[in-house]
mmCIF file of C-alpha atoms and ligand atoms in Angstrom:
data_model
loop_
_atom_site.group_PDB
_atom_site.id
_atom_site.type_symbol
_atom_site.label_atom_id
_atom_site.label_comp_id
_atom_site.label_asym_id
_atom_site.label_seq_id
_atom_site.Cartn_x
_atom_site.Cartn_y
_atom_site.Cartn_z
ATOM 1 C CA MET W 11 0.000 0.000 0.000
ATOM 2 C CA GLU W 12 1.223 3.530 -0.763
ATOM 3 C CA PRO W 13 2.319 5.717 2.184
ATOM 4 C CA GLY W 14 -0.227 8.380 1.163
ATOM 5 C CA TRP W 15 -3.115 5.938 1.640
ATOM 6 C CA LEU W 16 -1.709 4.827 4.993
ATOM 7 C CA LEU W 17 -1.627 8.448 6.206
ATOM 8 C CA TRP W 18 -5.192 9.008 5.035
ATOM 9 C CA GLY W 19 -6.269 5.793 6.758
ATOM 10 C CA ALA W 20 -4.608 6.825 10.020
ATOM 11 C CA ALA W 21 -6.185 10.306 9.859
ATOM 12 C CA VAL W 22 -9.679 8.881 9.263
ATOM 13 C CA LEU W 23 -9.211 6.353 12.087
ATOM 14 C CA LEU W 24 -8.109 9.099 14.484
ATOM 15 C CA LEU W 25 -11.072 11.269 13.502
ATOM 16 C CA LEU W 26 -13.437 8.326 14.029
ATOM 17 C CA LEU W 27 -11.956 7.577 17.451
ATOM 18 C CA HIS W 28 -12.202 11.261 18.374
ATOM 19 C CA VAL W 29 -15.897 11.385 17.394
ATOM 20 C CA LEU W 30 -16.574 8.144 19.313
ATOM 21 C CA ALA W 31 -14.801 9.523 22.388
ATOM 22 C CA GLU W 32 -16.884 12.713 22.221
ATOM 23 C CA LEU W 33 -20.134 10.763 21.852
ATOM 24 C CA SER W 34 -19.516 8.383 24.752
ATOM 25 C CA PRO W 35 -17.484 9.249 27.875
ATOM 26 C CA ALA W 36 -16.995 5.516 28.533
ATOM 27 C CA VAL W 37 -15.430 5.026 25.106
ATOM 28 C CA GLY W 38 -13.343 8.187 25.646
ATOM 29 C CA PHE W 39 -12.119 6.826 28.974
ATOM 30 C CA VAL W 40 -11.097 3.464 27.525
ATOM 31 C CA LEU W 41 -9.429 5.104 24.529
ATOM 32 C CA ARG W 42 -7.454 7.541 26.662
ATOM 33 C CA LEU W 43 -6.330 4.824 29.068
ATOM 34 C CA GLY W 44 -5.490 2.572 26.110
ATOM 35 C CA TRP W 45 -3.505 5.432 24.567
ATOM 36 C CA TYR W 46 -1.621 5.817 27.864
ATOM 37 C CA CYS W 47 -0.688 2.122 27.850
ATOM 38 C CA LEU W 48 0.318 2.344 24.196
ATOM 39 C CA LEU W 49 2.518 5.351 25.008
ATOM 40 C CA CYS W 50 4.162 3.297 27.780
ATOM 41 C CA VAL W 51 4.863 0.513 25.294
ATOM 42 C CA LEU W 52 6.148 2.912 22.596
ATOM 43 C CA GLY W 53 8.217 4.823 25.189
ATOM 44 C CA SER W 54 9.720 1.544 26.368
ATOM 45 C CA LEU W 55 10.545 0.514 22.789
ATOM 46 C CA LEU W 56 12.512 3.753 22.539
ATOM 47 C CA ALA W 57 14.047 3.574 26.017
ATOM 48 C CA VAL W 58 15.225 -0.070 25.999
ATOM 49 C CA PRO W 59 17.833 0.330 23.213
ATOM 50 C CA ALA W 60 18.853 3.750 24.567
ATOM 51 C CA CYS W 61 19.439 2.288 28.043
ATOM 52 C CA LEU W 62 21.337 -0.709 26.684
ATOM 53 C CA LEU W 63 23.509 1.369 24.374
ATOM 54 C CA LEU W 64 24.267 4.182 26.826
ATOM 55 C CA ASN W 65 24.448 2.321 30.134
ATOM 56 C CA GLY W 66 24.869 -1.323 29.200
ATOM 57 C CA GLY W 67 22.251 -2.961 31.463
ATOM 58 C CA ARG W 68 20.256 -2.648 34.703
ATOM 59 C CA THR W 69 21.292 0.582 36.441
ATOM 60 C CA VAL W 70 19.622 3.508 38.182
ATOM 61 C CA ARG W 71 21.244 5.785 35.572
ATOM 62 C CA ASN W 72 18.641 4.505 33.107
ATOM 63 C CA MET W 73 15.949 6.286 35.130
ATOM 64 C CA ARG W 74 17.124 9.587 33.595
ATOM 65 C CA ILE W 75 16.375 8.275 30.124
ATOM 66 C CA ILE W 76 12.987 6.874 31.200
ATOM 67 C CA LYS W 77 12.154 10.115 33.008
ATOM 68 C CA ASN W 78 12.846 12.268 29.962
ATOM 69 C CA ILE W 79 10.589 10.126 27.797
ATOM 70 C CA VAL W 80 7.732 9.887 30.314
ATOM 71 C CA LYS W 81 7.803 13.640 31.007
ATOM 72 C CA ALA W 82 6.420 14.183 27.494
ATOM 73 C CA PHE W 83 3.309 12.026 28.149
ATOM 74 C CA LYS W 84 1.410 14.736 30.039
ATOM 75 C CA TYR W 85 1.040 16.842 26.883
ATOM 76 C CA PHE W 86 -1.040 14.086 25.260
ATOM 77 C CA PHE W 87 -3.574 14.226 28.109
ATOM 78 C CA GLY W 88 -3.650 17.947 28.880
ATOM 79 C CA LEU W 89 -2.264 17.350 32.361
ATOM 80 C CA LYS W 90 -0.400 20.108 34.215
ATOM 81 C CA PHE W 91 1.807 19.693 37.249
ATOM 82 C CA GLU W 92 2.390 22.456 39.769
ATOM 83 C CA VAL W 93 5.401 21.469 41.867
ATOM 84 C CA LYS W 94 6.463 22.924 45.231
ATOM 85 C CA GLY W 95 9.400 22.008 47.493
ATOM 86 C CA LEU W 96 11.823 20.428 44.982
ATOM 87 C CA GLU W 97 14.681 21.717 47.152
ATOM 88 C CA ASN W 98 13.667 19.154 49.795
ATOM 89 C CA PHE W 99 15.147 16.430 47.594
ATOM 90 C CA GLU W 100 18.572 18.018 47.985
ATOM 91 C CA VAL W 101 19.666 15.871 50.917
ATOM 92 C CA GLU W 102 23.162 14.460 51.008
ATOM 93 C CA GLY W 103 23.139 10.731 50.323
ATOM 94 C CA PRO W 104 20.360 8.173 50.262
ATOM 95 C CA ALA W 105 16.774 8.629 51.451
ATOM 96 C CA ILE W 106 13.374 6.967 51.359
ATOM 97 C CA VAL W 107 10.762 8.875 49.360
ATOM 98 C CA VAL W 108 7.142 8.070 50.220
ATOM 99 C CA SER W 109 4.130 9.260 48.229
ATOM 100 C CA ASN W 110 0.417 8.611 47.753
ATOM 101 C CA HIS W 111 -0.618 6.289 44.906
ATOM 102 C CA GLN W 112 -3.881 6.947 43.055
ATOM 103 C CA SER W 113 -3.591 5.358 39.628
ATOM 104 C CA ILE W 114 -1.276 3.976 36.964
ATOM 105 C CA LEU W 115 -1.214 7.624 35.772
ATOM 106 C CA ASP W 116 0.982 8.335 38.840
ATOM 107 C CA MET W 117 3.981 7.313 36.800
ATOM 108 C CA MET W 118 3.754 10.709 35.030
ATOM 109 C CA GLY W 119 3.737 12.560 38.364
ATOM 110 C CA LEU W 120 6.581 10.392 39.601
ATOM 111 C CA MET W 121 8.796 11.201 36.613
ATOM 112 C CA GLU W 122 7.883 14.905 36.839
ATOM 113 C CA VAL W 123 9.830 15.256 40.110
ATOM 114 C CA LEU W 124 12.027 12.118 40.290
ATOM 115 C CA PRO W 125 15.440 13.020 41.751
ATOM 116 C CA ASP W 126 18.645 11.524 40.332
ATOM 117 C CA ASN W 127 19.736 8.107 41.628
ATOM 118 C CA CYS W 128 16.268 7.074 42.720
ATOM 119 C CA VAL W 129 14.564 3.709 42.140
ATOM 120 C CA GLN W 130 11.041 2.623 42.979
ATOM 121 C CA VAL W 131 9.657 -0.378 44.811
ATOM 122 C CA GLY W 132 7.026 -2.122 42.671
ATOM 123 C CA LYS W 133 4.905 -5.259 42.815
ATOM 124 C CA LYS W 134 6.581 -8.175 41.046
ATOM 125 C CA GLU W 135 3.643 -8.649 38.653
ATOM 126 C CA LEU W 136 4.794 -5.481 36.827
ATOM 127 C CA LEU W 137 7.857 -7.381 35.657
ATOM 128 C CA TYR W 138 5.588 -9.487 33.427
ATOM 129 C CA THR W 139 4.141 -6.611 31.379
ATOM 130 C CA GLY W 140 6.417 -7.315 28.411
ATOM 131 C CA ILE W 141 8.607 -4.457 27.202
ATOM 132 C CA VAL W 142 7.251 -2.182 29.974
ATOM 133 C CA GLY W 143 8.417 -4.725 32.557
ATOM 134 C CA LEU W 144 11.781 -4.888 30.833
ATOM 135 C CA ILE W 145 12.284 -1.118 31.023
ATOM 136 C CA MET W 146 11.327 -1.172 34.716
ATOM 137 C CA TYR W 147 13.930 -3.892 35.245
ATOM 138 C CA LEU W 148 16.571 -1.930 33.336
ATOM 139 C CA GLY W 149 15.707 1.206 35.359
ATOM 140 C CA GLY W 150 16.498 -0.658 38.574
ATOM 141 C CA VAL W 151 12.946 -1.005 39.966
ATOM 142 C CA ILE W 152 12.988 -3.254 43.056
ATOM 143 C CA PHE W 153 10.328 -5.921 42.695
ATOM 144 C CA ILE W 154 8.621 -7.337 45.776
ATOM 145 C CA ASN W 155 6.141 -10.131 46.342
ATOM 146 C CA ARG W 156 3.332 -8.480 48.298
ATOM 147 C CA LYS W 157 1.715 -11.849 48.954
ATOM 148 C CA SER W 158 4.695 -12.957 51.044
ATOM 149 C CA THR W 159 5.621 -10.590 53.884
ATOM 150 C CA THR W 160 8.708 -12.713 54.632
ATOM 151 C CA SER W 161 10.055 -12.465 51.106
ATOM 152 C CA ALA W 162 9.169 -8.731 50.821
ATOM 153 C CA LYS W 163 10.920 -8.065 54.151
ATOM 154 C CA MET W 164 14.025 -9.941 52.966
ATOM 155 C CA VAL W 165 14.199 -7.891 49.763
ATOM 156 C CA MET W 166 13.684 -4.670 51.707
ATOM 157 C CA SER W 167 16.453 -5.395 54.234
ATOM 158 C CA GLU W 168 18.827 -6.156 51.363
ATOM 159 C CA VAL W 169 17.819 -2.781 49.890
ATOM 160 C CA ALA W 170 18.605 -1.086 53.230
ATOM 161 C CA LYS W 171 22.211 -2.246 52.808
ATOM 162 C CA THR W 172 22.690 -1.554 49.113
ATOM 163 C CA MET W 173 21.021 1.866 49.054
ATOM 164 C CA VAL W 174 23.596 3.169 51.511
ATOM 165 C CA ALA W 175 26.514 1.446 49.766
ATOM 166 C CA GLU W 176 25.419 2.736 46.369
ATOM 167 C CA ASN W 177 24.020 6.127 47.467
ATOM 168 C CA VAL W 178 20.579 5.523 46.033
ATOM 169 C CA LYS W 179 17.199 6.960 47.023
ATOM 170 C CA VAL W 180 14.256 4.530 47.126
ATOM 171 C CA TRP W 181 10.699 5.597 46.272
ATOM 172 C CA VAL W 182 7.972 3.598 48.039
ATOM 173 C CA TYR W 183 4.191 3.875 47.823
ATOM 174 C CA PRO W 184 3.346 3.134 51.472
ATOM 175 C CA GLU W 185 -0.366 2.574 50.771
ATOM 176 C CA GLY W 186 0.880 -0.546 48.964
ATOM 177 C CA THR W 187 -1.742 -0.350 46.208
ATOM 178 C CA ARG W 188 -3.537 2.168 43.976
ATOM 179 C CA ASN W 189 -6.156 4.141 45.848
ATOM 180 C CA CYS W 190 -8.346 6.874 44.410
ATOM 181 C CA THR W 191 -10.927 7.096 47.178
ATOM 182 C CA GLY W 192 -10.183 10.772 47.752
ATOM 183 C CA ASP W 193 -8.431 9.860 51.007
ATOM 184 C CA PHE W 194 -5.434 7.798 52.103
ATOM 185 C CA LEU W 195 -5.346 4.095 52.886
ATOM 186 C CA PRO W 196 -3.521 3.182 56.113
ATOM 187 C CA PHE W 197 0.226 3.063 55.492
ATOM 188 C CA LYS W 198 2.142 -0.225 55.377
ATOM 189 C CA LYS W 199 5.317 -0.176 57.443
ATOM 190 C CA GLY W 200 7.952 -1.454 54.989
ATOM 191 C CA ALA W 201 9.187 2.003 53.911
ATOM 192 C CA PHE W 202 9.654 3.117 57.504
ATOM 193 C CA HIS W 203 11.445 -0.066 58.572
ATOM 194 C CA LEU W 204 13.713 0.498 55.595
ATOM 195 C CA ALA W 205 14.438 4.143 56.551
ATOM 196 C CA ILE W 206 15.239 3.234 60.146
ATOM 197 C CA GLN W 207 17.344 0.182 59.209
ATOM 198 C CA ALA W 208 19.394 2.313 56.810
ATOM 199 C CA GLN W 209 19.257 5.365 59.166
ATOM 200 C CA VAL W 210 18.299 7.625 56.262
ATOM 201 C CA PRO W 211 15.707 10.423 56.107
ATOM 202 C CA VAL W 212 12.153 9.996 54.842
ATOM 203 C CA ILE W 213 11.040 12.542 52.232
ATOM 204 C CA PRO W 214 7.237 12.688 51.891
ATOM 205 C CA VAL W 215 5.770 13.670 48.520
ATOM 206 C CA VAL W 216 2.055 14.432 48.150
ATOM 207 C CA TYR W 217 -0.035 14.591 44.966
ATOM 208 C CA SER W 218 -3.430 16.331 45.031
ATOM 209 C CA SER W 219 -6.550 14.266 44.454
ATOM 210 C CA PHE W 220 -7.209 13.115 40.866
ATOM 211 C CA THR W 221 -10.953 12.798 41.465
ATOM 212 C CA SER W 222 -11.844 16.030 39.625
ATOM 213 C CA PHE W 223 -10.436 14.751 36.323
ATOM 214 C CA TYR W 224 -10.012 10.966 36.694
ATOM 215 C CA ASN W 225 -12.615 8.533 37.949
ATOM 216 C CA PRO W 226 -12.735 4.977 36.583
ATOM 217 C CA LYS W 227 -16.130 4.407 38.207
ATOM 218 C CA THR W 228 -17.835 7.197 36.240
ATOM 219 C CA LYS W 229 -15.438 6.757 33.302
ATOM 220 C CA LEU W 230 -14.065 10.264 33.708
ATOM 221 C CA PHE W 231 -10.662 11.069 32.257
ATOM 222 C CA THR W 232 -10.234 14.671 31.164
ATOM 223 C CA SER W 233 -7.440 17.210 31.313
ATOM 224 C CA GLY W 234 -6.561 18.583 34.721
ATOM 225 C CA LYS W 235 -4.037 20.090 37.109
ATOM 226 C CA ILE W 236 -2.115 18.133 39.734
ATOM 227 C CA LYS W 237 -0.456 19.912 42.629
ATOM 228 C CA VAL W 238 2.651 18.217 43.970
ATOM 229 C CA GLU W 239 4.426 19.090 47.196
ATOM 230 C CA ILE W 240 7.739 17.664 48.357
ATOM 231 C CA LEU W 241 7.796 18.036 52.144
ATOM 232 C CA PRO W 242 10.917 18.571 54.284
ATOM 233 C CA PRO W 243 12.891 15.406 55.080
ATOM 234 C CA ILE W 244 12.159 13.632 58.368
ATOM 235 C CA GLU W 245 15.375 12.450 60.041
ATOM 236 C CA THR W 246 15.626 8.887 61.397
ATOM 237 C CA LYS W 247 19.150 8.999 62.871
ATOM 238 C CA GLY W 248 19.088 7.317 66.278
ATOM 239 C CA LEU W 249 15.613 5.809 65.786
ATOM 240 C CA THR W 250 15.158 2.075 66.382
ATOM 241 C CA SER W 251 12.620 -0.529 65.287
ATOM 242 C CA ASP W 252 10.513 0.529 68.300
ATOM 243 C CA ASP W 253 9.951 3.876 66.564
ATOM 244 C CA VAL W 254 8.583 2.464 63.289
ATOM 245 C CA SER W 255 4.904 2.883 64.227
ATOM 246 C CA ASP W 256 5.412 6.475 65.406
ATOM 247 C CA LEU W 257 7.333 7.385 62.271
ATOM 248 C CA THR W 258 4.632 5.765 60.100
ATOM 249 C CA ASP W 259 1.874 7.699 61.915
ATOM 250 C CA ARG W 260 3.780 10.969 61.706
ATOM 251 C CA CYS W 261 4.276 10.655 57.945
ATOM 252 C CA TYR W 262 0.682 9.521 57.410
ATOM 253 C CA HIS W 263 -0.817 12.477 59.274
ATOM 254 C CA THR W 264 1.489 15.097 57.750
ATOM 255 C CA MET W 265 0.910 13.781 54.230
ATOM 256 C CA ARG W 266 -2.853 13.418 54.663
ATOM 257 C CA GLU W 267 -3.181 17.012 55.942
ATOM 258 C CA THR W 268 -1.156 18.226 52.948
ATOM 259 C CA PHE W 269 -3.268 16.090 50.583
ATOM 260 C CA PHE W 270 -6.474 17.820 51.685
ATOM 261 C CA VAL W 271 -4.891 21.273 51.439
ATOM 262 C CA LEU W 272 -3.508 20.577 47.942
ATOM 263 C CA SER W 273 -6.830 19.090 46.832
ATOM 264 C CA GLY W 274 -8.672 22.246 47.976
ATOM 265 C CA ARG W 275 -10.888 20.312 50.358
ATOM 266 C CA PRO W 276 -11.701 21.048 54.003
ATOM 267 C CA SER W 277 -9.357 19.508 56.535
ATOM 268 C CA PRO W 278 -9.823 15.760 57.038
ATOM 269 C CA SER W 279 -13.050 14.821 58.767
ATOM 270 C CA GLU W 280 -14.106 11.357 59.788
ATOM 271 C CA GLN W 281 -16.937 11.238 57.251
ATOM 272 C CA TRP W 282 -14.310 11.069 54.485
ATOM 273 C CA GLY W 283 -12.366 7.853 54.669
ATOM 274 C CA PRO W 284 -11.405 4.766 52.724
ATOM 275 C CA ASP W 285 -14.341 3.004 54.364
ATOM 276 C CA GLN W 286 -16.711 5.063 52.233
ATOM 277 C CA PRO W 287 -15.039 4.897 48.855
ATOM 278 C CA ASP W 288 -16.338 7.472 46.423
ATOM 279 C CA VAL W 289 -14.071 6.530 43.599
ATOM 280 C CA TRP W 290 -12.225 3.342 42.892
ATOM 281 C CA CYS W 291 -9.073 3.754 40.864
ATOM 282 C CA GLY W 292 -7.956 0.208 40.271
ATOM 283 C CA THR W 293 -8.319 -1.025 36.731
ATOM 284 C CA ALA W 294 -8.468 -4.648 35.747
ATOM 285 C CA LEU W 295 -5.493 -4.024 33.482
ATOM 286 C CA LEU W 296 -2.709 -4.172 36.032
ATOM 287 C CA VAL W 297 -3.743 -6.502 38.818
HETATM 288 C C1 PKZ R 2 9.415 4.903 29.049
HETATM 289 C C2 PKZ R 2 8.092 4.173 29.498
HETATM 290 C C3 PKZ R 2 8.110 3.769 30.822
HETATM 291 C C4 PKZ R 2 7.036 2.972 31.335
HETATM 292 C C5 PKZ R 2 7.408 2.362 32.685
HETATM 293 C C6 PKZ R 2 8.482 3.027 33.496
HETATM 294 C C7 PKZ R 2 8.423 2.610 34.911
HETATM 295 C C8 PKZ R 2 9.337 3.227 35.868
HETATM 296 C C9 PKZ R 2 8.612 3.532 37.147
HETATM 297 C C10 PKZ R 2 8.065 2.338 37.805
HETATM 298 C C11 PKZ R 2 7.118 2.745 38.908
HETATM 299 C C12 PKZ R 2 6.661 1.488 39.591
HETATM 300 C C13 PKZ R 2 5.610 1.853 40.614
HETATM 301 C C14 PKZ R 2 5.079 0.582 41.247
HETATM 302 C C15 PKZ R 2 4.118 0.906 42.294
HETATM 303 C C16 PKZ R 2 3.670 -0.376 43.101
HETATM 304 O O1 PKZ R 2 3.840 -1.417 42.520
HETATM 305 S S1 PKZ R 2 2.912 -0.140 44.568
HETATM 306 C C17 PKZ R 2 2.860 -1.787 45.181
HETATM 307 C C18 PKZ R 2 4.145 -2.317 45.678
HETATM 308 N N1 PKZ R 2 4.753 -1.563 46.734
HETATM 309 C C19 PKZ R 2 4.504 -1.773 48.030
HETATM 310 O O2 PKZ R 2 3.701 -2.595 48.382
HETATM 311 C C20 PKZ R 2 5.281 -0.958 49.015
HETATM 312 C C21 PKZ R 2 4.585 -0.764 50.295
HETATM 313 N N2 PKZ R 2 4.414 -1.997 51.051
HETATM 314 C C22 PKZ R 2 5.166 -2.315 52.157
HETATM 315 O O3 PKZ R 2 6.090 -1.598 52.454
HETATM 316 C C23 PKZ R 2 4.760 -3.508 53.000
HETATM 317 O O4 PKZ R 2 5.025 -3.205 54.330
HETATM 318 C C24 PKZ R 2 5.452 -4.850 52.622
HETATM 319 C C25 PKZ R 2 6.961 -4.776 52.814
HETATM 320 C C26 PKZ R 2 5.126 -5.192 51.181
HETATM 321 C C27 PKZ R 2 4.897 -5.953 53.539
HETATM 322 O O5 PKZ R 2 3.535 -6.058 53.333
HETATM 323 P P1 PKZ R 2 2.475 -6.426 54.485
HETATM 324 O O6 PKZ R 2 2.892 -7.680 55.138
HETATM 325 O O7 PKZ R 2 1.128 -6.438 53.869
HETATM 326 O O8 PKZ R 2 2.622 -5.114 55.349
HETATM 327 P P2 PKZ R 2 2.756 -4.593 56.831
HETATM 328 O O9 PKZ R 2 1.430 -4.654 57.518
HETATM 329 O O10 PKZ R 2 3.378 -3.252 56.695
HETATM 330 O O11 PKZ R 2 3.781 -5.559 57.547
HETATM 331 C C28 PKZ R 2 3.458 -6.707 58.308
HETATM 332 C C29 PKZ R 2 4.393 -6.798 59.503
HETATM 333 O O12 PKZ R 2 5.752 -6.865 59.050
HETATM 334 C C30 PKZ R 2 6.531 -5.793 59.583
HETATM 335 N N3 PKZ R 2 7.475 -5.353 58.544
HETATM 336 C C31 PKZ R 2 7.182 -4.818 57.321
HETATM 337 N N4 PKZ R 2 8.313 -4.558 56.660
HETATM 338 C C32 PKZ R 2 9.329 -4.904 57.454
HETATM 339 C C33 PKZ R 2 10.743 -4.843 57.314
HETATM 340 N N5 PKZ R 2 11.329 -4.376 56.198
HETATM 341 N N6 PKZ R 2 11.482 -5.281 58.340
HETATM 342 C C34 PKZ R 2 10.918 -5.766 59.497
HETATM 343 N N7 PKZ R 2 9.589 -5.836 59.659
HETATM 344 C C35 PKZ R 2 8.811 -5.421 58.665
HETATM 345 C C36 PKZ R 2 5.515 -4.719 59.979
HETATM 346 O O13 PKZ R 2 5.986 -3.887 61.016
HETATM 347 C C37 PKZ R 2 4.315 -5.555 60.382
HETATM 348 O O14 PKZ R 2 4.452 -6.004 61.697
HETATM 349 P P3 PKZ R 2 3.643 -5.296 62.911
HETATM 350 O O15 PKZ R 2 4.203 -3.935 63.067
HETATM 351 O O16 PKZ R 2 2.203 -5.261 62.501
HETATM 352 O O17 PKZ R 2 3.935 -6.195 64.073
HETATM 353 C C1 UBL R 3 2.625 -10.039 27.955
HETATM 354 C C2 UBL R 3 2.107 -9.049 28.936
HETATM 355 C C3 UBL R 3 0.903 -8.356 28.456
HETATM 356 C C4 UBL R 3 0.548 -7.229 29.371
HETATM 357 C C5 UBL R 3 0.514 -5.963 28.599
HETATM 358 C C6 UBL R 3 0.372 -4.820 29.534
HETATM 359 C C7 UBL R 3 0.877 -3.599 28.877
HETATM 360 C C8 UBL R 3 1.078 -2.584 29.943
HETATM 361 C C9 UBL R 3 1.298 -1.277 29.319
HETATM 362 C C10 UBL R 3 1.355 -0.204 30.033
HETATM 363 C C11 UBL R 3 1.197 -0.240 31.501
HETATM 364 C C12 UBL R 3 1.547 1.061 32.122
HETATM 365 C C13 UBL R 3 2.373 0.785 33.326
HETATM 366 C C14 UBL R 3 2.608 1.988 34.101
HETATM 367 C C15 UBL R 3 3.316 1.635 35.365
HETATM 368 C C16 UBL R 3 2.474 1.930 36.515
HETATM 369 C C17 UBL R 3 2.798 1.112 37.726
HETATM 370 C C18 UBL R 3 1.620 1.027 38.605
HETATM 371 O O1 UBL R 3 1.038 2.015 38.990
HETATM 372 O O2 UBL R 3 1.245 -0.226 38.956
HETATM 373 C C19 UBL R 3 0.187 -0.416 39.832
HETATM 374 C C20 UBL R 3 0.742 -0.879 41.146
HETATM 375 O O3 UBL R 3 1.503 0.112 41.638
HETATM 376 C C21 UBL R 3 -0.276 -1.185 42.205
HETATM 377 O O4 UBL R 3 -1.075 -2.148 41.739
HETATM 378 P P1 UBL R 3 -2.485 -2.488 42.403
HETATM 379 O O5 UBL R 3 -3.254 -1.198 42.539
HETATM 380 O O6 UBL R 3 -2.242 -3.113 43.739
HETATM 381 O O7 UBL R 3 -3.093 -3.428 41.412
#
């Protein structure tokens, strides 16, 4: 087939998809989410050879390449990020970064602010998403088995040693799963054990609620603005395993307060909580 016909075909298909998306929000939602996944695949196809050629294999240095590719994604979805507190990442040496996790779209917000030498903790199932799993592996993502606390704890204590030896920051989503209820889930303790074991600071990062522009339940996915705030580091020098619960609570409360402020909602009240989910952000795609 001639290239001219192919271009015409692609243009007509795009127009058709656009009309369909306008006619039905549900179709628009699926198309936009599908487009996001396709961008991840295409981005990975670009990033894998770049990472292999420039850095030779699995290394945190590949995150720079991945970051620069992913940072372009937001323009396809009309998303804007307003970032405050980037200077709080400027701590000497390793640290644990903790942030709220609302959707697979978080990857864009993550790459928007990701400091150098920083890897994420992810569920091991992500490794099996083909080329996207491969790029996560090459970027140095630490995969854990959430179904086995013993195995996850073993991986995390190994990380406590290597992050100090290799001067790497580790980004953990302490809710342990995607949550778009408009509030926080209780925090798991792994990130805080890790910070205390390695005696490194915890840097909390908070993203405002997505609920005004993204809601899988009502099939809403429009353009929108996300406020991001990097909070001052919380020191853990001298803390012991007895302090894990206190540290977890402190981070949870500080981050939750900030979340409500950034989301332009009144301060947390008991009527808003994960027990009364308004929005569910999990998708069947990445279980
Ligand atoms: C170019 C295109 C690109 C496209 C692509 C690019 C991609 C490049 C970006 C990738 C981005 C990925 C992003 C992934 C995002 C997720 O995959 S999020 C899901 C995975 N992450 C997590 O789960 C992290 C958070 N979870 C934790 O930290 C959990 O604590 C653990 C470690 C998994 C354990 O789970 P659990 O057993 O359910 O949790 P928990 O109740 O906290 O612990 C049970 C007990 O063990 C204790 N414990 C926990 N951890 C420890 C420990 N380390 N030591 C001692 N005791 C411990 C607790 O204290 C608790 O005991 P008690 O205090 O109750 O007595
Ligand atoms: C041969 C494999 C076929 C599978 C093809 C899948 C293609 C996937 C393409 C794009 C996926 C985009 C990945 C973006 C990375 C986002 C990571 C993420 O946010 O994972 C969710 C995880 O934090 C929590 O999972 P749960 O909420 O507990 O569930």
